GROMACS .gro file of C-alpha atoms in nm:
model
  350
    1MET     CA    1   0.043   0.017   0.000
    2LEU     CA    2   0.145   0.375  -0.110
    3LEU     CA    3   0.132   0.567   0.185
    4PHE     CA    4   0.072   1.007   0.090
    5ARG     CA    5   0.154   1.277   0.255
    6ARG     CA    6  -0.005   1.540   0.154
    7GLY     CA    7   0.214   1.898   0.097
    8LEU     CA    8   0.192   2.275  -0.022
    9SER     CA    9   0.539   2.270  -0.183
   10LEU     CA   10   0.756   1.966  -0.340
   11LYS     CA   11   1.067   1.984  -0.432
   12VAL     CA   12   1.184   1.833  -0.802
   13LEU     CA   13   1.511   1.668  -0.824
   14GLY     CA   14   1.629   1.932  -0.597
   15LYS     CA   15   1.450   2.221  -0.674
   16ASP     CA   16   1.184   2.396  -0.572
   17VAL     CA   17   0.879   2.445  -0.794
   18ASP     CA   18   0.769   2.761  -0.820
   19ARG     CA   19   0.394   2.658  -0.911
   20ALA     CA   20   0.146   2.690  -0.660
   21CYS     CA   21  -0.045   2.366  -0.662
   22PHE     CA   22  -0.142   2.036  -0.463
   23GLY     CA   23   0.135   1.837  -0.391
   24GLU     CA   24   0.145   1.435  -0.299
   25LYS     CA   25   0.428   1.201  -0.178
   26ALA     CA   26   0.475   0.819  -0.107
   27LYS     CA   27   0.684   0.562  -0.005
   28GLN     CA   28   0.654   0.205  -0.026
   29ILE     CA   29   0.904  -0.095  -0.007
   30MET     CA   30   0.939  -0.354  -0.313
   31ARG     CA   31   0.892  -0.667  -0.235
   32PRO     CA   32   0.926  -0.992  -0.396
   33ASP     CA   33   0.535  -1.046  -0.562
   34ASP     CA   34   0.683  -0.675  -0.696
   35ALA     CA   35   0.905  -0.819  -0.956
   36ASN     CA   36   1.021  -1.059  -1.176
   37VAL     CA   37   1.212  -1.391  -1.105
   38ALA     CA   38   1.569  -1.140  -1.217
   39GLY     CA   39   1.447  -0.913  -0.938
   40ASN     CA   40   1.382  -0.648  -1.139
   41VAL     CA   41   1.023  -0.460  -1.011
   42HIS     CA   42   0.771  -0.514  -1.293
   43GLY     CA   43   0.704  -0.172  -1.530
   44GLY     CA   44   0.338  -0.281  -1.442
   45THR     CA   45   0.405  -0.203  -1.039
   46ILE     CA   46   0.543   0.177  -1.118
   47LEU     CA   47   0.299   0.261  -1.381
   48LYS     CA   48   0.005   0.149  -1.061
   49MET     CA   49   0.230   0.359  -0.753
   50ILE     CA   50   0.224   0.642  -1.076
   51GLU     CA   51  -0.152   0.641  -1.145
   52GLU     CA   52  -0.272   0.658  -0.785
   53ALA     CA   53  -0.058   0.940  -0.729
   54GLY     CA   54  -0.215   1.113  -0.998
   55ALA     CA   55  -0.545   0.989  -0.870
   56ILE     CA   56  -0.511   1.120  -0.564
   57ILE     CA   57  -0.410   1.480  -0.654
   58SER     CA   58  -0.610   1.548  -0.863
   59THR     CA   59  -1.017   1.397  -0.695
   60ARG     CA   60  -0.838   1.666  -0.420
   61HIS     CA   61  -0.788   1.908  -0.628
   62CYS     CA   62  -1.105   1.890  -0.827
   63ASN     CA   63  -1.264   1.901  -0.503
   64SER     CA   64  -1.169   2.146  -0.338
   65GLN     CA   65  -1.419   2.423  -0.392
   66ASN     CA   66  -1.785   2.406  -0.332
   67GLY     CA   67  -2.021   2.228  -0.584
   68GLU     CA   68  -2.107   1.893  -0.680
   69ARG     CA   69  -1.854   1.617  -0.580
   70CYS     CA   70  -1.612   1.432  -0.836
   71VAL     CA   71  -1.332   1.181  -0.876
   72ALA     CA   72  -1.061   1.220  -1.134
   73ALA     CA   73  -1.046   0.938  -1.379
   74LEU     CA   74  -0.759   0.882  -1.604
   75ALA     CA   75  -0.736   0.965  -1.972
   76ARG     CA   76  -0.387   0.961  -2.086
   77VAL     CA   77  -0.053   0.910  -2.009
   78GLU     CA   78   0.232   1.038  -2.148
   79ARG     CA   79   0.578   0.879  -2.278
   80THR     CA   80   0.684   0.714  -2.007
   81ASP     CA   81   1.086   0.665  -1.950
   82PHE     CA   82   1.219   0.416  -1.733
   83LEU     CA   83   1.522   0.566  -1.690
   84SER     CA   84   1.675   0.251  -1.344
   85PRO     CA   85   1.619  -0.058  -1.268
   86MET     CA   86   1.451  -0.108  -0.946
   87CYS     CA   87   1.547  -0.343  -0.749
   88ILE     CA   88   1.390  -0.543  -0.477
   89GLY     CA   89   1.447  -0.391  -0.188
   90GLU     CA   90   1.398  -0.056  -0.245
   91VAL     CA   91   1.173   0.211  -0.136
   92ALA     CA   92   0.967   0.349  -0.463
   93HIS     CA   93   0.964   0.801  -0.357
   94VAL     CA   94   0.718   0.951  -0.542
   95SER     CA   95   0.535   1.252  -0.591
   96ALA     CA   96   0.343   1.359  -0.768
   97GLU     CA   97   0.201   1.735  -0.873
   98ILE     CA   98  -0.064   1.945  -1.098
   99THR     CA   99   0.107   2.167  -1.349
  100TYR     CA  100  -0.281   2.241  -1.557
  101THR     CA  101  -0.550   2.269  -1.563
  102SER     CA  102  -0.810   2.302  -1.873
  103LYS     CA  103  -1.178   2.326  -1.827
  104HIS     CA  104  -1.195   1.929  -1.818
  105SER     CA  105  -0.895   1.809  -1.787
  106VAL     CA  106  -0.598   1.819  -1.516
  107GLU     CA  107  -0.232   1.769  -1.610
  108VAL     CA  108  -0.028   1.625  -1.369
  109GLN     CA  109   0.404   1.470  -1.365
  110VAL     CA  110   0.492   1.221  -1.138
  111ASN     CA  111   0.827   1.139  -1.032
  112VAL     CA  112   0.979   0.806  -0.905
  113LEU     CA  113   1.283   0.762  -0.762
  114SER     CA  114   1.429   0.467  -0.615
  115GLU     CA  115   1.691   0.427  -0.251
  116ASN     CA  116   1.870   0.206  -0.169
  117ILE     CA  117   1.812   0.178   0.245
  118LEU     CA  118   2.108   0.051   0.287
  119THR     CA  119   2.346   0.332   0.131
  120GLY     CA  120   2.107   0.621   0.156
  121ALA     CA  121   2.232   0.626  -0.236
  122LYS     CA  122   1.908   0.760  -0.398
  123LYS     CA  123   1.850   0.750  -0.819
  124LEU     CA  124   1.532   0.863  -1.064
  125THR     CA  125   1.369   0.624  -1.209
  126ASN     CA  126   1.062   0.755  -1.431
  127LYS     CA  127   0.884   1.112  -1.443
  128ALA     CA  128   0.568   1.097  -1.584
  129THR     CA  129   0.300   1.354  -1.685
  130LEU     CA  130  -0.089   1.189  -1.651
  131TRP     CA  131  -0.413   1.371  -1.828
  132TYR     CA  132  -0.743   1.302  -1.575
  133VAL     CA  133  -1.095   1.429  -1.638
  134PRO     CA  134  -1.328   1.472  -1.332
  135LEU     CA  135  -1.613   1.242  -1.274
  136SER     CA  136  -1.931   1.385  -1.147
  137LEU     CA  137  -2.064   1.124  -0.850
  138LYS     CA  138  -2.369   1.170  -0.949
  139ASN     CA  139  -2.399   1.001  -1.304
  140VAL     CA  140  -1.987   0.901  -1.402
  141ASP     CA  141  -2.080   0.951  -1.750
  142LYS     CA  142  -2.070   1.320  -1.657
  143VAL     CA  143  -1.763   1.538  -1.691
  144LEU     CA  144  -1.725   1.867  -1.478
  145GLU     CA  145  -1.545   2.129  -1.471
  146VAL     CA  146  -1.188   2.198  -1.320
  147PRO     CA  147  -1.095   2.426  -1.019
  148PRO     CA  148  -0.816   2.612  -1.177
  149VAL     CA  149  -0.469   2.683  -1.071
  150VAL     CA  150  -0.297   3.026  -1.035
  151TYR     CA  151   0.097   3.043  -1.241
  152SER     CA  152   0.372   3.237  -1.092
  153ARG     CA  153   0.408   3.354  -1.461
  154GLN     CA  154   0.271   3.417  -1.813
  155GLU     CA  155   0.453   3.148  -1.988
  156GLN     CA  156   0.357   2.851  -1.729
  157GLU     CA  157  -0.018   2.862  -1.835
  158GLU     CA  158   0.057   2.872  -2.269
  159GLU     CA  159   0.338   2.556  -2.226
  160GLY     CA  160   0.022   2.397  -2.035
  161ARG     CA  161  -0.155   2.508  -2.254
  162LYS     CA  162   0.012   2.396  -2.530
  163ARG     CA  163   0.076   2.056  -2.378
  164TYR     CA  164  -0.304   2.080  -2.368
  165GLU     CA  165  -0.372   2.048  -2.742
  166ALA     CA  166  -0.112   1.829  -2.872
  167GLN     CA  167  -0.203   1.492  -2.605
  168LYS     CA  168  -0.620   1.600  -2.724
  169LEU     CA  169  -0.506   1.573  -3.079
  170GLU     CA  170  -0.321   1.284  -3.077
  171ARG     CA  171  -0.605   1.096  -2.816
  172MET     CA  172  -0.822   1.151  -3.101
  173GLU     CA  173  -0.607   0.939  -3.388
  174THR     CA  174  -0.510   0.735  -3.190
  175LYS     CA  175  -0.895   0.632  -3.139
  176TRP     CA  176  -0.983   0.636  -3.512
  177ARG     CA  177  -0.644   0.406  -3.605
  178ASN     CA  178  -0.769   0.192  -3.252
  179GLY     CA  179  -1.003  -0.101  -3.535
  180ASP     CA  180  -0.819  -0.394  -3.546
  181ILE     CA  181  -0.826  -0.735  -3.375
  182VAL     CA  182  -0.538  -0.926  -3.225
  183GLN     CA  183  -0.611  -1.309  -3.473
  184PRO     CA  184  -0.393  -1.597  -3.304
  185VAL     CA  185  -0.221  -1.833  -3.570
  186LEU     CA  186  -0.110  -2.173  -3.571
  187ASN     CA  187   0.198  -2.306  -3.560
  188PRO     CA  188   0.418  -1.966  -3.576
  189GLU     CA  189   0.791  -1.969  -3.701
  190PRO     CA  190   0.993  -1.856  -3.442
  191ASN     CA  191   1.056  -1.447  -3.456
  192THR     CA  192   0.759  -1.378  -3.676
  193VAL     CA  193   0.446  -1.142  -3.483
  194SER     CA  194   0.246  -1.486  -3.427
  195TYR     CA  195   0.471  -1.669  -3.225
  196SER     CA  196   0.502  -1.431  -2.938
  197GLN     CA  197   0.178  -1.224  -2.936
  198SER     CA  198  -0.048  -1.306  -2.599
  199SER     CA  199  -0.349  -1.212  -2.459
  200LEU     CA  200  -0.471  -1.200  -2.138
  201ILE     CA  201  -0.885  -1.193  -2.023
  202HIS     CA  202  -0.997  -1.115  -1.683
  203LEU     CA  203  -1.330  -1.093  -1.536
  204VAL     CA  204  -1.284  -0.699  -1.347
  205GLY     CA  205  -1.401  -0.767  -1.010
  206PRO     CA  206  -1.432  -0.524  -0.737
  207SER     CA  207  -1.103  -0.468  -0.620
  208ASP     CA  208  -1.010  -0.392  -0.935
  209CYS     CA  209  -1.237  -0.021  -0.927
  210THR     CA  210  -1.270   0.297  -0.748
  211LEU     CA  211  -1.530   0.305  -0.490
  212HIS     CA  212  -1.805   0.368  -0.790
  213GLY     CA  213  -1.818   0.026  -1.073
  214PHE     CA  214  -1.552   0.151  -1.305
  215VAL     CA  215  -1.152   0.023  -1.351
  216HIS     CA  216  -0.887   0.223  -1.140
  217GLY     CA  217  -0.621   0.334  -1.416
  218GLY     CA  218  -0.331   0.147  -1.292
  219VAL     CA  219  -0.512  -0.187  -1.276
  220THR     CA  220  -0.505  -0.149  -1.630
  221MET     CA  221  -0.143  -0.022  -1.719
  222LYS     CA  222  -0.010  -0.335  -1.453
  223LEU     CA  223  -0.178  -0.573  -1.715
  224MET     CA  224  -0.150  -0.447  -2.037
  225ASP     CA  225   0.216  -0.415  -1.917
  226GLU     CA  226   0.193  -0.781  -1.821
  227VAL     CA  227   0.122  -0.897  -2.190
  228ALA     CA  228   0.368  -0.654  -2.319
  229GLY     CA  229   0.672  -0.845  -2.103
  230ILE     CA  230   0.546  -1.227  -2.226
  231VAL     CA  231   0.504  -1.121  -2.496
  232ALA     CA  232   0.889  -1.008  -2.519
  233ALA     CA  233   0.994  -1.290  -2.320
  234ARG     CA  234   0.855  -1.531  -2.636
  235HIS     CA  235   1.012  -1.323  -2.863
  236CYS     CA  236   1.402  -1.342  -2.663
  237LYS     CA  237   1.375  -1.562  -2.446
  238THR     CA  238   1.581  -1.440  -2.165
  239ASN     CA  239   1.525  -1.184  -1.847
  240ILE     CA  240   1.345  -0.868  -2.000
  241VAL     CA  241   1.316  -0.487  -1.876
  242THR     CA  242   0.996  -0.230  -1.946
  243ALA     CA  243   1.233   0.016  -2.095
  244SER     CA  244   0.972   0.297  -2.198
  245VAL     CA  245   0.570   0.381  -2.289
  246ASP     CA  246   0.444   0.581  -2.560
  247ALA     CA  247   0.176   0.727  -2.467
  248ILE     CA  248  -0.135   0.523  -2.282
  249ASN     CA  249  -0.460   0.625  -2.437
  250PHE     CA  250  -0.754   0.553  -2.213
  251HIS     CA  251  -1.081   0.605  -2.504
  252ASP     CA  252  -1.356   0.459  -2.265
  253LYS     CA  253  -1.405   0.296  -1.856
  254ILE     CA  254  -1.392  -0.026  -1.766
  255ARG     CA  255  -1.662  -0.092  -1.547
  256LYS     CA  256  -1.711  -0.392  -1.248
  257GLY     CA  257  -1.804  -0.700  -1.405
  258PHE     CA  258  -1.706  -0.658  -1.728
  259VAL     CA  259  -1.488  -0.850  -1.958
  260ILE     CA  260  -1.142  -0.764  -2.054
  261THR     CA  261  -0.890  -0.918  -2.306
  262ILE     CA  262  -0.535  -0.737  -2.291
  263SER     CA  263  -0.395  -0.845  -2.645
  264GLY     CA  264   0.017  -0.746  -2.709
  265ARG     CA  265   0.161  -0.801  -3.063
  266MET     CA  266   0.509  -0.715  -3.131
  267THR     CA  267   0.564  -0.473  -3.372
  268PHE     CA  268   0.934  -0.341  -3.444
  269THR     CA  269   1.282  -0.484  -3.320
  270SER     CA  270   1.545  -0.251  -3.298
  271ASN     CA  271   1.952  -0.392  -3.220
  272LYS     CA  272   1.862  -0.391  -2.857
  273SER     CA  273   1.546  -0.275  -2.794
  274MET     CA  274   1.133  -0.448  -2.861
  275GLU     CA  275   0.846  -0.247  -2.982
  276ILE     CA  276   0.481  -0.424  -2.787
  277GLU     CA  277   0.125  -0.283  -2.973
  278VAL     CA  278  -0.131  -0.342  -2.635
  279LEU     CA  279  -0.481  -0.271  -2.747
  280VAL     CA  280  -0.769  -0.377  -2.415
  281ASP     CA  281  -1.053  -0.448  -2.529
  282ALA     CA  282  -1.396  -0.485  -2.259
  283ASP     CA  283  -1.687  -0.659  -2.279
  284PRO     CA  284  -2.026  -0.649  -2.088
  285VAL     CA  285  -2.127  -0.956  -2.116
  286VAL     CA  286  -2.416  -0.965  -1.942
  287ASP     CA  287  -2.546  -0.613  -2.098
  288SER     CA  288  -2.676  -0.718  -2.436
  289SER     CA  289  -2.743  -0.385  -2.539
  290GLN     CA  290  -2.366  -0.290  -2.541
  291LYS     CA  291  -2.130  -0.434  -2.670
  292ARG     CA  292  -1.749  -0.505  -2.725
  293TYR     CA  293  -1.549  -0.162  -2.718
  294ARG     CA  294  -1.173  -0.095  -2.739
  295ALA     CA  295  -1.151   0.064  -2.385
  296ALA     CA  296  -0.741   0.136  -2.407
  297SER     CA  297  -0.393   0.134  -2.602
  298ALA     CA  298  -0.037   0.204  -2.626
  299PHE     CA  299   0.275   0.205  -2.767
  300PHE     CA  300   0.545  -0.061  -2.464
  301THR     CA  301   0.938  -0.081  -2.558
  302TYR     CA  302   1.152  -0.292  -2.370
  303VAL     CA  303   1.550  -0.487  -2.346
  304SER     CA  304   1.664  -0.786  -2.303
  305LEU     CA  305   1.884  -0.841  -1.965
  306SER     CA  306   2.198  -1.135  -1.946
  307GLN     CA  307   2.217  -1.254  -1.609
  308GLU     CA  308   2.502  -0.930  -1.551
  309GLY     CA  309   2.217  -0.655  -1.588
  310ARG     CA  310   2.423  -0.605  -1.939
  311SER     CA  311   2.216  -0.543  -2.315
  312LEU     CA  312   2.185  -0.785  -2.504
  313PRO     CA  313   2.172  -0.827  -2.851
  314VAL     CA  314   1.735  -0.889  -2.982
  315PRO     CA  315   1.665  -1.118  -3.215
  316GLN     CA  316   1.519  -0.984  -3.557
  317LEU     CA  317   1.173  -0.923  -3.629
  318VAL     CA  318   0.994  -1.090  -3.845
  319PRO     CA  319   0.684  -0.985  -4.043
  320GLU     CA  320   0.460  -1.118  -4.310
  321THR     CA  321   0.131  -0.967  -4.376
  322GLU     CA  322   0.164  -0.637  -4.496
  323ASP     CA  323  -0.026  -0.487  -4.211
  324GLU     CA  324   0.258  -0.652  -3.993
  325LYS     CA  325   0.476  -0.449  -4.209
  326LYS     CA  326   0.327  -0.211  -4.246
  327ARG     CA  327   0.337  -0.128  -3.898
  328PHE     CA  328   0.692  -0.240  -3.872
  329GLU     CA  329   0.747   0.117  -4.130
  330GLU     CA  330   0.529   0.276  -3.876
  331GLY     CA  331   0.746   0.133  -3.520
  332LYS     CA  332   1.103   0.208  -3.719
  333GLY     CA  333   0.969   0.575  -3.734
  334ARG     CA  334   0.926   0.646  -3.382
  335TYR     CA  335   1.192   0.478  -3.316
  336LEU     CA  336   1.427   0.683  -3.515
  337GLN     CA  337   1.223   0.998  -3.417
  338MET     CA  338   1.305   0.919  -3.022
  339LYS     CA  339   1.662   0.794  -3.106
  340ALA     CA  340   1.689   1.147  -3.260
  341LYS     CA  341   1.523   1.344  -2.998
  342ARG     CA  342   1.730   1.145  -2.715
  343GLN     CA  343   2.077   1.236  -2.888
  344GLY     CA  344   1.947   1.624  -2.976
  345GLN     CA  345   1.903   1.690  -2.571
  346ALA     CA  346   2.254   1.453  -2.492
  347GLU     CA  347   2.446   1.766  -2.685
  348PRO     CA  348   2.655   2.035  -2.566
  349GLN     CA  349   2.396   2.393  -2.496
  350PRO     CA  350   2.578   2.642  -2.691
   0.00000   0.00000   0.00000
């Protein structure tokens, strides 16, 4: 369980944040159930902690003024990089702050640091940006207005508005692309998409949900990471860890009692990384009036590690169909774009 502490000021990477906002901090020790057989903490475990921090701070802010009570629901997670692995026995420090609000959404930035409690050494493991929308407690299909935040500088609001418009456009484009389904193939060849693709079917129970009957975003992300991890392990047959997650888009709520199918398939491989597309479909099995729908989607990137924790080469993916070849080229484009961005950031500034 995460232990949260509310603060009126927040420090990120040792620097005071000069925004007028609420802050959340949490600590949690990593246990064997949180990690794989090599002792590396699952990416899904960290994603779940990140989402819990974001949900608490967003819900608290959206209820900070008099009016209709609400709960904040996760709509999107921007690209999240796993900068350093976290291991069993280390303590995760999670801190969150509200950085922008639109009329109907809240942007939250979350940082995760790991602490070796024997030496006291700390290191940054994750930085994530999440977007939440406030849903009325009387009617969870109704989106309420968000109380504004006060910015210390005009530029902060303008930069936040640009991020808001960019993520809104991306969510709309992604939703229209989500029509395909992962189909099983008999006797697939090694290193093909069909060979490693995997699916998990999960009945949504009360423990997966908020008090208002829909699934926690962190629960969904943890299941998505589990499926992506199985795909990666099947492909390279080594210890694998989550390296990054491209934007996770939540297209619709998943309610208690629904059956969800989480499907993962390899889309692209570089020399040392694997991109895996994960799709979440929700099936309201007890309600014949409602059809199966796409609830969430994302791209996960994994790397293969030796027993000493060193990066290993990845078997190259063999796309067979025209759709697989198209997805491979799209994945290659995302890989090259991110590689160029990292190289640009690494160059010394004049």
